[in-house]
mmCIF file of C-alpha atoms in Angstrom:
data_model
loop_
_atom_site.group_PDB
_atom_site.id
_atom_site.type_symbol
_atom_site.label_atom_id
_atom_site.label_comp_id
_atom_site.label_asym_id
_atom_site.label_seq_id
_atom_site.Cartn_x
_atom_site.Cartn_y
_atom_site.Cartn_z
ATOM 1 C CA UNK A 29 81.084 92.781 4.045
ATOM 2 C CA UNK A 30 80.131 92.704 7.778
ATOM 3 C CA UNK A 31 79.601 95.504 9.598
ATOM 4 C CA UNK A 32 82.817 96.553 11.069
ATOM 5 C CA UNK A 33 84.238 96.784 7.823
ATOM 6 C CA UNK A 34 81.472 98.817 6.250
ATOM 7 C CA UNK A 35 81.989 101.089 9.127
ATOM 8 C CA UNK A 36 85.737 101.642 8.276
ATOM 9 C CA UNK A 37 85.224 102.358 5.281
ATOM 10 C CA UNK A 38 82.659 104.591 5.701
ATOM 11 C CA UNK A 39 85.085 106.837 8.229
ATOM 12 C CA UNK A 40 87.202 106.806 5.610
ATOM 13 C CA UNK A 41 85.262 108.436 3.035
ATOM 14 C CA UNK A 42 83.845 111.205 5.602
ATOM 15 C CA UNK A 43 87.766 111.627 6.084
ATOM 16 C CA UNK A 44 88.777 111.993 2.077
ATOM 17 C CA UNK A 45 85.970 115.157 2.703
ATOM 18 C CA UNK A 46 86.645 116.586 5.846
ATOM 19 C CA UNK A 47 88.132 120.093 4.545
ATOM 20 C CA UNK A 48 84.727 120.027 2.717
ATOM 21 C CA UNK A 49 82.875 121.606 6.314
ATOM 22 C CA UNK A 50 79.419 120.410 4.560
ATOM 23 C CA UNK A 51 79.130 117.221 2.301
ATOM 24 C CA UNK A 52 76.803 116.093 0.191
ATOM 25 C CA UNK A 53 76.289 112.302 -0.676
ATOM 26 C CA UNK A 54 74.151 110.223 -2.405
ATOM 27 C CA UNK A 55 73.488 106.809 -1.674
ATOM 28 C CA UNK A 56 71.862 104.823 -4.105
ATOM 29 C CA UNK A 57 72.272 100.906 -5.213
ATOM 30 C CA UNK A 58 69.480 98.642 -7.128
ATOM 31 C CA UNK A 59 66.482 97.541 -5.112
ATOM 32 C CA UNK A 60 67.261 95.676 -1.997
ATOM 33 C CA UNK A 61 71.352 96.311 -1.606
ATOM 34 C CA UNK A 62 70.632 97.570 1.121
ATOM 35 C CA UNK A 63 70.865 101.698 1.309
ATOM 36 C CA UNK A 64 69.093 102.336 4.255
ATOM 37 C CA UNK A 65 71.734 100.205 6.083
ATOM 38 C CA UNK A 66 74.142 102.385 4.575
ATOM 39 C CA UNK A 67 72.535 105.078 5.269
ATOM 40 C CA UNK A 68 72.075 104.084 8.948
ATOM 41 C CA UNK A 69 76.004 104.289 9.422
ATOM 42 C CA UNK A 70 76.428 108.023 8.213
ATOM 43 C CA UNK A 71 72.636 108.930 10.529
ATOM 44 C CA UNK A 72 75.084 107.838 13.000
ATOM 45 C CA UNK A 73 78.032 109.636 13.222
ATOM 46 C CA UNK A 74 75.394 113.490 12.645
ATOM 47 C CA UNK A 75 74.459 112.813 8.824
ATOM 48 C CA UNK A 76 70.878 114.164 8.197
ATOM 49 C CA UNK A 77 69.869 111.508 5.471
ATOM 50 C CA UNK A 78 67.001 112.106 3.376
ATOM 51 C CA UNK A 79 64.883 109.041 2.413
ATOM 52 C CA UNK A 80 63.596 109.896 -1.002
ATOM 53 C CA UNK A 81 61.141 106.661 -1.163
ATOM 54 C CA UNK A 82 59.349 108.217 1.780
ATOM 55 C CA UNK A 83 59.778 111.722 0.587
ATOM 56 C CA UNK A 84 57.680 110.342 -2.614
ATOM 57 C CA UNK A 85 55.143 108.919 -0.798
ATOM 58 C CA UNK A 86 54.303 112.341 1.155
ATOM 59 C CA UNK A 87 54.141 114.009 -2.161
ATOM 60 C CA UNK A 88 51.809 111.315 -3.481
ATOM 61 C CA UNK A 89 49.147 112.198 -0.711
ATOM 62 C CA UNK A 90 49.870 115.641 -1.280
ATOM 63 C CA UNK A 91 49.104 115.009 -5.158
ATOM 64 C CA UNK A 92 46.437 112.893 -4.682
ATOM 65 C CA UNK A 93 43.930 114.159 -6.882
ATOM 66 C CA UNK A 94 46.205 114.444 -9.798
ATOM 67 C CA UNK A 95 47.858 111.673 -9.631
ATOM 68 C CA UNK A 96 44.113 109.494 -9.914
ATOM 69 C CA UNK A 97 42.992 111.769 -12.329
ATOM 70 C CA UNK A 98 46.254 111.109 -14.303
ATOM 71 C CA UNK A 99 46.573 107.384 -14.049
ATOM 72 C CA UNK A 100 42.999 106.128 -12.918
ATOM 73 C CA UNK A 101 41.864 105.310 -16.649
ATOM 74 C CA UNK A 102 45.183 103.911 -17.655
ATOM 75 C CA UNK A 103 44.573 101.377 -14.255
ATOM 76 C CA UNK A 104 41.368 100.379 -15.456
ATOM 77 C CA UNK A 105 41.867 99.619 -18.660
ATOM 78 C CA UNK A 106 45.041 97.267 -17.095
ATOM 79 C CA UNK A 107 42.330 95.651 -14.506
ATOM 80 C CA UNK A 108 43.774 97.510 -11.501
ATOM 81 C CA UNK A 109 42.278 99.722 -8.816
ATOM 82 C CA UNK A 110 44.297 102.436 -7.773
ATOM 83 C CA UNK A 111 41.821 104.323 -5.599
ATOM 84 C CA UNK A 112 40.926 102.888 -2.633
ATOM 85 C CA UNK A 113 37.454 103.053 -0.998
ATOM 86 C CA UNK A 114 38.790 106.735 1.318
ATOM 87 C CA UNK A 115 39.426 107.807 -1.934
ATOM 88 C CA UNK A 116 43.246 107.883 -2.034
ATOM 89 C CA UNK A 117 45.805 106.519 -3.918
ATOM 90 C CA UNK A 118 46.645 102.673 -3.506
ATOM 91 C CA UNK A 119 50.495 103.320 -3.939
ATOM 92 C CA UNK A 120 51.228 99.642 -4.071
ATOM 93 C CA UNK A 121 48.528 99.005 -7.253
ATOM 94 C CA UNK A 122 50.729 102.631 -8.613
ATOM 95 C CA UNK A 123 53.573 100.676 -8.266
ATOM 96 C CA UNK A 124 52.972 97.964 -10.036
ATOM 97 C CA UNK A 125 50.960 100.095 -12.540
ATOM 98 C CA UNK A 126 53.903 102.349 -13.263
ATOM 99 C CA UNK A 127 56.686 99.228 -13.407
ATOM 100 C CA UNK A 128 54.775 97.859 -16.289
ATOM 101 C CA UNK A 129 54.769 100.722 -17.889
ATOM 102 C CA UNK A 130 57.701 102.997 -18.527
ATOM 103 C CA UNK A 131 55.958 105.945 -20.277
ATOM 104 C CA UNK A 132 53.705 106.238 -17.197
ATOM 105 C CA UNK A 133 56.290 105.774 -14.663
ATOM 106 C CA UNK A 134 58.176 109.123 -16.710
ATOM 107 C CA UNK A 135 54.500 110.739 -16.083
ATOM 108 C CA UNK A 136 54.680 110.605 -12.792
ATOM 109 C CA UNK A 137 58.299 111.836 -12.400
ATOM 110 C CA UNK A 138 57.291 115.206 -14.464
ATOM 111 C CA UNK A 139 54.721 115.643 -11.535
ATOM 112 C CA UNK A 140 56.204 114.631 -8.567
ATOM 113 C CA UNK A 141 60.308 115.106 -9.039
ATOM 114 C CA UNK A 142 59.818 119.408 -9.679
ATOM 115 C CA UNK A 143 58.570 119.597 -6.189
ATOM 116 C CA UNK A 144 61.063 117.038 -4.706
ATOM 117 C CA UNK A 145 63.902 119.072 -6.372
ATOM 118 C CA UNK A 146 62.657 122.278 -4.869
ATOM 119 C CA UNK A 147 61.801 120.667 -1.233
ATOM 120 C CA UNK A 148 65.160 119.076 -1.126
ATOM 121 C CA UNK A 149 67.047 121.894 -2.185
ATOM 122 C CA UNK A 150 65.210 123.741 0.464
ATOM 123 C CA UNK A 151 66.413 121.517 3.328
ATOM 124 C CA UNK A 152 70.025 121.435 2.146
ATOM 125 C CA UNK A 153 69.866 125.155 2.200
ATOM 126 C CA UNK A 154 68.403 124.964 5.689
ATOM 127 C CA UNK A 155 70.298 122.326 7.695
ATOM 128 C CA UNK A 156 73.748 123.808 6.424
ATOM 129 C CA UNK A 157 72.734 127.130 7.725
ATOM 130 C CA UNK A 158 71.873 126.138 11.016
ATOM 131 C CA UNK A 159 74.919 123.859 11.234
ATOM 132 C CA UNK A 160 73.238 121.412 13.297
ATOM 133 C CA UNK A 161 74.554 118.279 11.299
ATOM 134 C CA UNK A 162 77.838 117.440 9.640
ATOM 135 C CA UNK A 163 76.389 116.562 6.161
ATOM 136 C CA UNK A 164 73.988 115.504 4.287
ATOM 137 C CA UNK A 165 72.804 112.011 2.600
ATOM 138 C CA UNK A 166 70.694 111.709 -0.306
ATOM 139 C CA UNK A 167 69.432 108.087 0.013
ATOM 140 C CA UNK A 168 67.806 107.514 -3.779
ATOM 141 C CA UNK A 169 67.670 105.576 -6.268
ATOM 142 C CA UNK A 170 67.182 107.413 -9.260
ATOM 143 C CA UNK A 171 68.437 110.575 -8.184
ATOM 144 C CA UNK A 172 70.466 110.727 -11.714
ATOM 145 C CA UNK A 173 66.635 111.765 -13.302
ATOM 146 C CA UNK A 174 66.932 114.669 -11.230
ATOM 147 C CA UNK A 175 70.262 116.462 -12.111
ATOM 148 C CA UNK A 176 69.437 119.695 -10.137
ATOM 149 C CA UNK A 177 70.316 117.589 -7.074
ATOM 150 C CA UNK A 178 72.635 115.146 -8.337
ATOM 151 C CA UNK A 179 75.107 118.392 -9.239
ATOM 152 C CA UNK A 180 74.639 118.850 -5.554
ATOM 153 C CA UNK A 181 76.426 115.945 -4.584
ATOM 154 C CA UNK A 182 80.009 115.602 -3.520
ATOM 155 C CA UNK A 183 80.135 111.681 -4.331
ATOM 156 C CA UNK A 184 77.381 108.885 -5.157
ATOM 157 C CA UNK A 185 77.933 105.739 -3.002
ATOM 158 C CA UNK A 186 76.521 102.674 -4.955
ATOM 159 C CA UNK A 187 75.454 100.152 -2.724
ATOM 160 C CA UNK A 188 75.934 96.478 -4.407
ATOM 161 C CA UNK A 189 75.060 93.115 -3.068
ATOM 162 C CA UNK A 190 74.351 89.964 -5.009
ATOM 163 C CA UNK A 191 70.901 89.378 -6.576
ATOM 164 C CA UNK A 192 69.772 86.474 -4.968
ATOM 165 C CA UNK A 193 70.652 88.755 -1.704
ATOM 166 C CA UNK A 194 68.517 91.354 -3.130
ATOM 167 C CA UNK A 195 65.769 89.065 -3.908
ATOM 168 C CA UNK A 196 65.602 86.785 -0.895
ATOM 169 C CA UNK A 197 65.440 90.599 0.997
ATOM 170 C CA UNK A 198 62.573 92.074 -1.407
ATOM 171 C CA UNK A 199 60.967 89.115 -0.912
ATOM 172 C CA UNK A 200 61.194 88.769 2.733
ATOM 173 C CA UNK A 201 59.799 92.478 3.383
ATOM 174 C CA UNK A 202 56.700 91.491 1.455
ATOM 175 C CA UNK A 203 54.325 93.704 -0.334
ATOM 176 C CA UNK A 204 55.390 92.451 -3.802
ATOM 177 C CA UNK A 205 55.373 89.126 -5.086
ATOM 178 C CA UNK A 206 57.935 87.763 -7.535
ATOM 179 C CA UNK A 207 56.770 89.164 -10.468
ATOM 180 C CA UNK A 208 56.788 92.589 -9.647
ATOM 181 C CA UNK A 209 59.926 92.526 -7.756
ATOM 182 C CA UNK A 210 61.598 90.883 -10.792
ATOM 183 C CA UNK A 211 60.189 93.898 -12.810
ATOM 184 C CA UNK A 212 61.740 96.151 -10.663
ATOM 185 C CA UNK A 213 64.973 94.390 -10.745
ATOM 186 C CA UNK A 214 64.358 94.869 -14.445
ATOM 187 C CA UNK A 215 63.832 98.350 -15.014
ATOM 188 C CA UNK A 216 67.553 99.017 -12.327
ATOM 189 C CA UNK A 217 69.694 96.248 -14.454
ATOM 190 C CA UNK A 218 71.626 99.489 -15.881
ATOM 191 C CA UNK A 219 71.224 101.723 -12.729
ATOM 192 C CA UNK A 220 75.465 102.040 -12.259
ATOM 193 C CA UNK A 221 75.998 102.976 -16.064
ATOM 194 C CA UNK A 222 73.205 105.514 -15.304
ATOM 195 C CA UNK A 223 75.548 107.318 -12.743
ATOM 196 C CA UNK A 224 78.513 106.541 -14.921
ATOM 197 C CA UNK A 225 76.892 108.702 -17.449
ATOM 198 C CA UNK A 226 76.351 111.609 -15.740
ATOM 199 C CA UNK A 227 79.937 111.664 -15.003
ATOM 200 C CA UNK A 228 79.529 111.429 -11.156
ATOM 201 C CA UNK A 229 82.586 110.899 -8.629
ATOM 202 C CA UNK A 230 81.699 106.843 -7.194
ATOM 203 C CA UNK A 231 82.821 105.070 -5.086
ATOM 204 C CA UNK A 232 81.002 101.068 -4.079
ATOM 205 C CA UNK A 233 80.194 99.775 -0.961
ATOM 206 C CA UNK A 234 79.598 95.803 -1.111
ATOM 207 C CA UNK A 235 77.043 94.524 1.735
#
């Protein structure tokens, strides 16, 4: 879909929501459709959007300690470093750590999403008091593991593009080779039944 068209329709769902004076959306799609693009369009027309990846990374430095004192020993026994030589956490060697591993990928999410949940909610709160912006966009991936939020949210937008779009993008950004982004494709195969589940209002934009 090129970009004109993703732009129409995009007006058109900020018009199916106009009585509602302060909107919340998610967008979300697997790895790689391409939500920040999305995301970009709403930023544009006085959306504050909310980039949860980076969001996750400021809590990691924030939880630095207890995040290496949680998965260090798990890292070595798997042959990978997680700390680096400042003493802080390689997030990339996390990564792949935690896609290998389900049960310590759900670790991490006990300590990290609590805090998102509350920071987030905090913001909302904020921005629609001071009126300064006509929404709000949620851009994550998994926000369905945090309900608290998701019941915040007016509609999900699921991103979709093809996989070997996806893949040729992952692996154009570098910072993963093909293994790990394949694992990561992996552990998303079921992402839209996920939102499904929870019984959320969707609607799919194709790029």
């Amino acid at each position: 879909m090129n970009s004109k068209k993703i732009n129409r329709q995009i007006d058109a769902i900020i018009n199916e929501f106009k009585e509602n004076k302060f909107p919340v959306f998610c967008v979300t799609g697997k790895m790689a459709a391409g939500k920040n693009f999305i995301s970009s369009f709403f930023e544009s027309k006085n959306f504050l959007c909310i980039d949860f990846d980076k969001e996750v990374h400021f809590l990691i430095e924030e939880k630095n300690d207890e995040i290496l004192k949680t998965f260090e020993k798990n890292a070595e026994e798997t042959g990978l470093v997680i700390k680096t030589q400042e003493g802080k956490v390689d997030k990339r060697a996390l990564g792949v750590l935690l896609f290998s591993y389900p049960e310590l990928l759900e670790k991490q999410e006990k300590i990290l999403y609590p805090a998102l949940s509350e920071k987030i909610k905090e913001v909302i709160k904020q921005t629609k008091a001071k009126g300064n912006f006509r929404g709000i966009i949620l851009n994550a991936t998994v926000l369905y593991k945090i309900p608290s939020l998701l019941n915040k949210c007016d509609l999900v937008i699921f991103v979709e593009a093809s996989w070997i779009k996806r893949f040729n993008r992952a692996r154009k950004r570098g910072g993963l080779r093909e293994l790990e982004i394949l694992q990561r494709f992996t552990a998303q195969k079921n992402l839209l039944d996920k939102y499904k589940d929870f019984g959320c209002t969707i609607t799919t934009v194709k790029n």
